[in-house]
JSON list of C-alpha atoms in Angstrom, two decimals:
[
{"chain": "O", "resi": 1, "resn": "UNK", "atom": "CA", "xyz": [4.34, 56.58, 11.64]},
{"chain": "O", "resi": 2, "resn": "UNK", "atom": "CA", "xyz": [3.77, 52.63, 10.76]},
{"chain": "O", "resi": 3, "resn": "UNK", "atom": "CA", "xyz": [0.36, 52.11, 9.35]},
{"chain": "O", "resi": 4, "resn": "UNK", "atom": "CA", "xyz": [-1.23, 48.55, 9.68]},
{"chain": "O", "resi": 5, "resn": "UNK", "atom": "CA", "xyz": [-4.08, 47.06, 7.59]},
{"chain": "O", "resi": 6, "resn": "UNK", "atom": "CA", "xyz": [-5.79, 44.37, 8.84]},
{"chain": "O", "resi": 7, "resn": "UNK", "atom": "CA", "xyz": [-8.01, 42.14, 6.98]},
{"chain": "O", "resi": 8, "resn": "UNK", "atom": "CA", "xyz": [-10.66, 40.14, 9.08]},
{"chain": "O", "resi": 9, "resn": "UNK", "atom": "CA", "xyz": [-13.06, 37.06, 7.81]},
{"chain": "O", "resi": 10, "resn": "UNK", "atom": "CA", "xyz": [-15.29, 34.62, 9.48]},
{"chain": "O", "resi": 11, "resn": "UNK", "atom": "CA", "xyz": [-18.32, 31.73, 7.87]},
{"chain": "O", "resi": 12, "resn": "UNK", "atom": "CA", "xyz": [-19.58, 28.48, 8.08]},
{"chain": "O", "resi": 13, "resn": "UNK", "atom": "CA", "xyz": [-18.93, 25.72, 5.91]},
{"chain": "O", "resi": 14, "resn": "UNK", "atom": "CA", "xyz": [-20.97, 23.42, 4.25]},
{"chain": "O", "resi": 15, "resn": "UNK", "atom": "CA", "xyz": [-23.66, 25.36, 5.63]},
{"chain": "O", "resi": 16, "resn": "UNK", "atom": "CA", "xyz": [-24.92, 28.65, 7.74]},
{"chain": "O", "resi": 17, "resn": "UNK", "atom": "CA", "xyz": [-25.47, 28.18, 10.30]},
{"chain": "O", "resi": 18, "resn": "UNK", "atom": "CA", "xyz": [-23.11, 25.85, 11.31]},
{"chain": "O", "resi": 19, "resn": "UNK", "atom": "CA", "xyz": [-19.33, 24.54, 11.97]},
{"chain": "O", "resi": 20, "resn": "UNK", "atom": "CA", "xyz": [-17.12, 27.65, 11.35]},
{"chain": "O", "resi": 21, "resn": "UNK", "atom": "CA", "xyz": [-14.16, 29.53, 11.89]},
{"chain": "O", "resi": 22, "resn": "UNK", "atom": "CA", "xyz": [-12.74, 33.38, 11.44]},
{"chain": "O", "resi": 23, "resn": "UNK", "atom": "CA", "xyz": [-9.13, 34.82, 10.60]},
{"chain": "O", "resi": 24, "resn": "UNK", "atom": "CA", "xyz": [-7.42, 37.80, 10.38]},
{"chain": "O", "resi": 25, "resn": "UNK", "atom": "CA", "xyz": [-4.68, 38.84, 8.81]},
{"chain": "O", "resi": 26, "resn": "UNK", "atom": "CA", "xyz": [-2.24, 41.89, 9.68]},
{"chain": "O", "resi": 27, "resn": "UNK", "atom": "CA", "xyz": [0.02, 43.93, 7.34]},
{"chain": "O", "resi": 28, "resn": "UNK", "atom": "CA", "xyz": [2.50, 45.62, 7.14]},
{"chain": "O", "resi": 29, "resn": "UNK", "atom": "CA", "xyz": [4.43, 47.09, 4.06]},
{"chain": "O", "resi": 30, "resn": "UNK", "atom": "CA", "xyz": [2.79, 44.57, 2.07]},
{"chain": "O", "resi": 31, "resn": "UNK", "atom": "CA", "xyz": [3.81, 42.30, 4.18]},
{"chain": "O", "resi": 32, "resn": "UNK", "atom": "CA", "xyz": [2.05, 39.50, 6.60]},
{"chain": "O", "resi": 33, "resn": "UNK", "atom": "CA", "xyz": [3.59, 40.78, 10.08]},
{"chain": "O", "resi": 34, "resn": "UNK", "atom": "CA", "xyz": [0.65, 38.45, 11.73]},
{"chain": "O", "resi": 35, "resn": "UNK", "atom": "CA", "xyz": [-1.99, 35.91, 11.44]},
{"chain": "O", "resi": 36, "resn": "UNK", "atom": "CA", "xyz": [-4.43, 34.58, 13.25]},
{"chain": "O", "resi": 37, "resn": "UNK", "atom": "CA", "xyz": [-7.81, 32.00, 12.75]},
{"chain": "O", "resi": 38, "resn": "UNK", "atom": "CA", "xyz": [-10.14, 29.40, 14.45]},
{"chain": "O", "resi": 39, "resn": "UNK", "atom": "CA", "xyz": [-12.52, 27.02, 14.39]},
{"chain": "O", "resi": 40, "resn": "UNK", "atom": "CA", "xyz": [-15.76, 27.01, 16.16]},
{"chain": "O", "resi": 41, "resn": "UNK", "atom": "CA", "xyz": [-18.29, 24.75, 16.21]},
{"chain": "O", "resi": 42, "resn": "UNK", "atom": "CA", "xyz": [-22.21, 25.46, 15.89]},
{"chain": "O", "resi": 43, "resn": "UNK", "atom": "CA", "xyz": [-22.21, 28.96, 14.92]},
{"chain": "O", "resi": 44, "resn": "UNK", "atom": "CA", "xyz": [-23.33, 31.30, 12.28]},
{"chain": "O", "resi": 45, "resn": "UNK", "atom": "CA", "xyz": [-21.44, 33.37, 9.74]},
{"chain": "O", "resi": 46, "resn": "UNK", "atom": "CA", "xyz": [-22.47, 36.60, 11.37]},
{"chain": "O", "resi": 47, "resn": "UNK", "atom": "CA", "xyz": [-20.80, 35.63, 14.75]},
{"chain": "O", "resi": 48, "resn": "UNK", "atom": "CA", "xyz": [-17.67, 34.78, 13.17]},
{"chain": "O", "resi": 49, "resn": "UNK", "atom": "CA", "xyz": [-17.40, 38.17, 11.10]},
{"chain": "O", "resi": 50, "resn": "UNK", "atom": "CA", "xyz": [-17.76, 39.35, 14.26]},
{"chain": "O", "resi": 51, "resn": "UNK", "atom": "CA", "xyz": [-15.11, 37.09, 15.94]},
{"chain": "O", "resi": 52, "resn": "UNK", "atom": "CA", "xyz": [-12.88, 38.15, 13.44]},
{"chain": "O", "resi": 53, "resn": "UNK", "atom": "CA", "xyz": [-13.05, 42.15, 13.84]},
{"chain": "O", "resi": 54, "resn": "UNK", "atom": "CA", "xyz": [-13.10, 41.26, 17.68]},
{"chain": "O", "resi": 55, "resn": "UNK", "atom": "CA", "xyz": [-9.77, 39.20, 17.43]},
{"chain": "O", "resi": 56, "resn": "UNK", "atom": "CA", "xyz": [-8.14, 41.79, 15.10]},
{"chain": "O", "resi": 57, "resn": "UNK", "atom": "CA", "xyz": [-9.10, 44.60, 17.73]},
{"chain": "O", "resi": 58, "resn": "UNK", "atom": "CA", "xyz": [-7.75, 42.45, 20.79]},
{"chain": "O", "resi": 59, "resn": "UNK", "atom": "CA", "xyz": [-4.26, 42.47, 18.37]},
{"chain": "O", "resi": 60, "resn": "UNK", "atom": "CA", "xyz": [-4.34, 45.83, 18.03]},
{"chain": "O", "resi": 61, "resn": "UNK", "atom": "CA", "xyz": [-4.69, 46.58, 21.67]},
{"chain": "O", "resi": 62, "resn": "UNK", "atom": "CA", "xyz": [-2.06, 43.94, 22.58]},
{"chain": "O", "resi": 63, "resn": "UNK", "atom": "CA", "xyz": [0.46, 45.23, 20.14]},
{"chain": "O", "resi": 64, "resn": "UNK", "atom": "CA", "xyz": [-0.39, 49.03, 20.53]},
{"chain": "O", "resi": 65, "resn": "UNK", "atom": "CA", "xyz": [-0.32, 49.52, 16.70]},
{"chain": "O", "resi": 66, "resn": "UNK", "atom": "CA", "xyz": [-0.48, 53.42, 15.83]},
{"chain": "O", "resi": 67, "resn": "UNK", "atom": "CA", "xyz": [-2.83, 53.82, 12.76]},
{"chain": "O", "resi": 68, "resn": "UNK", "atom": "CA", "xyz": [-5.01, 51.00, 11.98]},
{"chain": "O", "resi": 69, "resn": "UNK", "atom": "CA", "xyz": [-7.48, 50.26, 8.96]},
{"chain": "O", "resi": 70, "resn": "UNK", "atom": "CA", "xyz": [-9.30, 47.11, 9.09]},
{"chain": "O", "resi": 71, "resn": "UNK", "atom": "CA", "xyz": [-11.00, 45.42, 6.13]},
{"chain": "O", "resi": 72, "resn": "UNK", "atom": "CA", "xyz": [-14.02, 43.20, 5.80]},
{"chain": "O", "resi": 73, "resn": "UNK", "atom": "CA", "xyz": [-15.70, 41.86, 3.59]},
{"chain": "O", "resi": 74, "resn": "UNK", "atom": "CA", "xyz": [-18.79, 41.89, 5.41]},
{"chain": "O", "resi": 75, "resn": "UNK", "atom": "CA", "xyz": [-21.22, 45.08, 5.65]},
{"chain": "O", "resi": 76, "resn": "UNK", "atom": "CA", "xyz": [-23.02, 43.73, 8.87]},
{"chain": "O", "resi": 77, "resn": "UNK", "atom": "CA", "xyz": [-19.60, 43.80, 10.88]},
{"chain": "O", "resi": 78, "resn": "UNK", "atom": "CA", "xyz": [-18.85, 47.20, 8.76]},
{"chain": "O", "resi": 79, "resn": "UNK", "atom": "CA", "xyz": [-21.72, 49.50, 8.98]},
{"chain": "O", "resi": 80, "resn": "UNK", "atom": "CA", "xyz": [-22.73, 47.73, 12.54]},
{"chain": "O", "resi": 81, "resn": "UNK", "atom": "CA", "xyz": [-19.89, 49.70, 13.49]},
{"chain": "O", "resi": 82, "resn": "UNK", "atom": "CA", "xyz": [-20.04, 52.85, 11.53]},
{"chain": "O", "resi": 83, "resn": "UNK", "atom": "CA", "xyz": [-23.35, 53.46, 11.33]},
{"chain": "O", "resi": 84, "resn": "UNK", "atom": "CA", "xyz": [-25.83, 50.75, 13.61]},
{"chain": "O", "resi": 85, "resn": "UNK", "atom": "CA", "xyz": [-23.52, 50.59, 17.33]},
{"chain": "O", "resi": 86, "resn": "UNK", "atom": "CA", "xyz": [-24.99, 54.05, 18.26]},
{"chain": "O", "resi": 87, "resn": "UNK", "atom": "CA", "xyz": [-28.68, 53.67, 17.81]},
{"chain": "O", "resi": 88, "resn": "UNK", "atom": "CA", "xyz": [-27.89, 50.42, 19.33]},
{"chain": "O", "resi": 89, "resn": "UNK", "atom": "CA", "xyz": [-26.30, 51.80, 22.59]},
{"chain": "O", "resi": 90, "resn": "UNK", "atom": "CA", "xyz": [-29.10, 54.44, 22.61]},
{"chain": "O", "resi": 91, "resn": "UNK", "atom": "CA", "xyz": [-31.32, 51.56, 22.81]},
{"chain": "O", "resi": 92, "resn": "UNK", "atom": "CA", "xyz": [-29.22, 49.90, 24.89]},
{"chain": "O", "resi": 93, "resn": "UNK", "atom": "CA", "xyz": [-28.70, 47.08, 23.08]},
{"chain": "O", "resi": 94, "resn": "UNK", "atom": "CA", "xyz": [-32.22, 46.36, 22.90]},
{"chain": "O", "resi": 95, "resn": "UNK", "atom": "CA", "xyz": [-33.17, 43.32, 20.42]},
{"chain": "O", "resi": 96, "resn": "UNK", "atom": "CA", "xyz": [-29.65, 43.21, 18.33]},
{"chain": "O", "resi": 97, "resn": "UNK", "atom": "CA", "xyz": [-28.29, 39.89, 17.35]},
{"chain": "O", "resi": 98, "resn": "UNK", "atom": "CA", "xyz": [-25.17, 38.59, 18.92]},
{"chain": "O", "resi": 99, "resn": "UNK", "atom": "CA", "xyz": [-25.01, 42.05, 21.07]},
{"chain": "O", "resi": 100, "resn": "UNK", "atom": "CA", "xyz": [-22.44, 39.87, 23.64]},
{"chain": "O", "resi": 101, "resn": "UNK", "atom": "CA", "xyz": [-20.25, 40.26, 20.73]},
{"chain": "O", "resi": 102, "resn": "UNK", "atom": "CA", "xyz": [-20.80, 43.77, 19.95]},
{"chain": "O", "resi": 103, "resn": "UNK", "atom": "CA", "xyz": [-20.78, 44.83, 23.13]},
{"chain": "O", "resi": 104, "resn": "UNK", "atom": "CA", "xyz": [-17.16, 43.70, 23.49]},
{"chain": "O", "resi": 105, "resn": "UNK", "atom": "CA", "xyz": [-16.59, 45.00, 20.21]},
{"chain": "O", "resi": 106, "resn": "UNK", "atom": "CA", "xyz": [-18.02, 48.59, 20.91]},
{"chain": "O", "resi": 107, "resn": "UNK", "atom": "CA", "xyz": [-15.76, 48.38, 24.40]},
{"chain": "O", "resi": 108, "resn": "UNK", "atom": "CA", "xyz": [-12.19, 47.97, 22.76]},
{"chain": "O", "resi": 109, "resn": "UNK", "atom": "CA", "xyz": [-13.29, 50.30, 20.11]},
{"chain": "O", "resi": 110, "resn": "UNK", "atom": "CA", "xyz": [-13.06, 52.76, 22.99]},
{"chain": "O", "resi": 111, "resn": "UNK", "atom": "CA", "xyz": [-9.64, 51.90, 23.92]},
{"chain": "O", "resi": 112, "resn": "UNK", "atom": "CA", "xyz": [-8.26, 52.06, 20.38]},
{"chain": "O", "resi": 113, "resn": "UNK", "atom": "CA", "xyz": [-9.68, 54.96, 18.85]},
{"chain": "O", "resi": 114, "resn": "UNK", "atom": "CA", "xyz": [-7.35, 55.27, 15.98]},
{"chain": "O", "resi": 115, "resn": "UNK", "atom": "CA", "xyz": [-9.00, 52.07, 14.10]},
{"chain": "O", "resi": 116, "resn": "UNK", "atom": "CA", "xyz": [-10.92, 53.05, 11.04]},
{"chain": "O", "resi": 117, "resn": "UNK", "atom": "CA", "xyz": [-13.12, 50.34, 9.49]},
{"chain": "O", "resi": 118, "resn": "UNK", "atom": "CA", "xyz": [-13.60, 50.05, 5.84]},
{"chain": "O", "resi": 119, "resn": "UNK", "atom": "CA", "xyz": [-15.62, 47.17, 3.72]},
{"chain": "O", "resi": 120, "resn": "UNK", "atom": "CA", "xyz": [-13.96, 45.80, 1.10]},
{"chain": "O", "resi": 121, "resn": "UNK", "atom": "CA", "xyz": [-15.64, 43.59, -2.01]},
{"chain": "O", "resi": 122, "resn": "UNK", "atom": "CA", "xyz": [-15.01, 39.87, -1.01]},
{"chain": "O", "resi": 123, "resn": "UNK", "atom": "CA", "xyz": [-13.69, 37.07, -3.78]},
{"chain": "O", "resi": 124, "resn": "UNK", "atom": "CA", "xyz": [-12.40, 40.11, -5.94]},
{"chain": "O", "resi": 125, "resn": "UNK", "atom": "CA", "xyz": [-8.58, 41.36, -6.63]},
{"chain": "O", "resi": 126, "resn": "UNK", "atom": "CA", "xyz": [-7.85, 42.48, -3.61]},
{"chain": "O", "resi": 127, "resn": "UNK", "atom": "CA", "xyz": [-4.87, 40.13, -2.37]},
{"chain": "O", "resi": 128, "resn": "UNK", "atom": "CA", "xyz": [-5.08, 40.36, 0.80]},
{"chain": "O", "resi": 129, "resn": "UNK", "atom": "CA", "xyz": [-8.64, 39.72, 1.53]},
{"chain": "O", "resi": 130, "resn": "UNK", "atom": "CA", "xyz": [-8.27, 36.64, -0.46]},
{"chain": "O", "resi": 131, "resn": "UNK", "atom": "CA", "xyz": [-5.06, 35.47, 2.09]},
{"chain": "O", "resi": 132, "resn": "UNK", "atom": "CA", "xyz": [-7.88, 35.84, 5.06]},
{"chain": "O", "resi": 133, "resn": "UNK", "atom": "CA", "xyz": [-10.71, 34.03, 2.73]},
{"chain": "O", "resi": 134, "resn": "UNK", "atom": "CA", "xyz": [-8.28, 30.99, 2.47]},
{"chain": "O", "resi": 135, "resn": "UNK", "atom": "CA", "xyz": [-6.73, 30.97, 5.66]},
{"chain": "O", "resi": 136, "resn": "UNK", "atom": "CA", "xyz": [-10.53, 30.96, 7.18]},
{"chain": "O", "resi": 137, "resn": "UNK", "atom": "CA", "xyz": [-11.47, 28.64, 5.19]},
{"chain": "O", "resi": 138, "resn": "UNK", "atom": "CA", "xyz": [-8.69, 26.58, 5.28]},
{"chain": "O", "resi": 139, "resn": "UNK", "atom": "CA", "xyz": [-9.46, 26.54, 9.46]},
{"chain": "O", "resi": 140, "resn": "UNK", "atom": "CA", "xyz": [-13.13, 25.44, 8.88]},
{"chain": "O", "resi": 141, "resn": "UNK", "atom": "CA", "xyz": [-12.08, 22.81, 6.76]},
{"chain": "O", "resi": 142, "resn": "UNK", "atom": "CA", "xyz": [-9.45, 21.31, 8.59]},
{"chain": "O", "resi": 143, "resn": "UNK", "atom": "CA", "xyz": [-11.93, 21.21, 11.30]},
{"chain": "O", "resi": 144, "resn": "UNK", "atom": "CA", "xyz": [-13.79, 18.62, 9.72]},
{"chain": "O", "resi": 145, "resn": "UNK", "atom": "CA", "xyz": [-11.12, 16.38, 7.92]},
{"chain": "O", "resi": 146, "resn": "UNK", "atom": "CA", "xyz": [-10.38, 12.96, 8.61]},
{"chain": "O", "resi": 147, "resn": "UNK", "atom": "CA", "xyz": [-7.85, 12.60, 11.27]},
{"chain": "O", "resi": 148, "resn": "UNK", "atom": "CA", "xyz": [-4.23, 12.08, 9.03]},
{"chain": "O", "resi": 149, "resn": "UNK", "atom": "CA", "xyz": [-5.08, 14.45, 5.95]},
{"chain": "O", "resi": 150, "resn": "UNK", "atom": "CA", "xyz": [-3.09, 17.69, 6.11]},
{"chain": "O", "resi": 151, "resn": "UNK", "atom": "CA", "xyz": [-4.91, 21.11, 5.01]},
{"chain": "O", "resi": 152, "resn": "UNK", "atom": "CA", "xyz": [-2.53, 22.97, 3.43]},
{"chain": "O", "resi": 153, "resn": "UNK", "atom": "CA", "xyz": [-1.19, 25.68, 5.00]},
{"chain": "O", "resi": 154, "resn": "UNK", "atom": "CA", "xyz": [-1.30, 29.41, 4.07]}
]
């Protein structure tokens, strides 16, 4: 059976909140099979952590990948959805922050059950969250250039 890792990221750059962007990267093998990121204006980091795992979880419904793991680096997105969503849904979605989000996030979850979600310690050896660091912040940036200068491309 193919097993897929996907590692998700969102912030803001200079500052939080404001102008960000998310990524998320899919492997394969050890291998980049897919990649995805964007800019977005006005936000906080929190919403684009959020973006990302939403994103990845839209890719895994469109490509109907078997077993899934997805990374973050962030233990809001994480334990929001392995330990928070159900207290949350109890309550129904009484008073959470950016529950449009997890709302749509708690939705898919239900139509790909086979996702596990596992945090993973950010700017540290692991490869492949650094790929998703870069390519996300690589998006932000490029956001904000000067039209003519090139961002470097991951």
């Amino acid at each position: 059976m193919r097993k897929i890792e996907i590692y998700t990221d969102g912030g803001c750059r200079p500052k939080n909140p404001g102008d960000g962007g998310y990524a998320y990267v899919v492997i394969e093998n050890d291998k980049v099979i897919d990649q995805h990121s964007s800019p977005v204006p006005d936000t906080t980091s929190s919403r684009m952590e959020l973006m990302a795992m939403l994103t990845a979880l839209r890719s895994v419904k469109q490509n109907q990948y078997p077993e899934v793991t997805i990374y973050t680096d962030s233990q809001y997105a994480q334990r929001g959805i392995t330990e928070w969503k159900a207290g949350w849904i109890k309550k129904n979605w009484a008073a959470v922050k950016n529950s449009d989000l997890w709302k749509d996030i708690d939705s898919l979850l239900k139509e790909v059950p086979h996702v596990q979600v596992e945090w993973v310690k950010a700017h540290d050896t692991n490869k492949w969250n650094n790929h998703c660091d870069q390519l996300c912040t690589n998006t932000i940036l490029s956001r904000s250039l000067p039209t003519g200068n090139k961002v470097e491309q991951i």
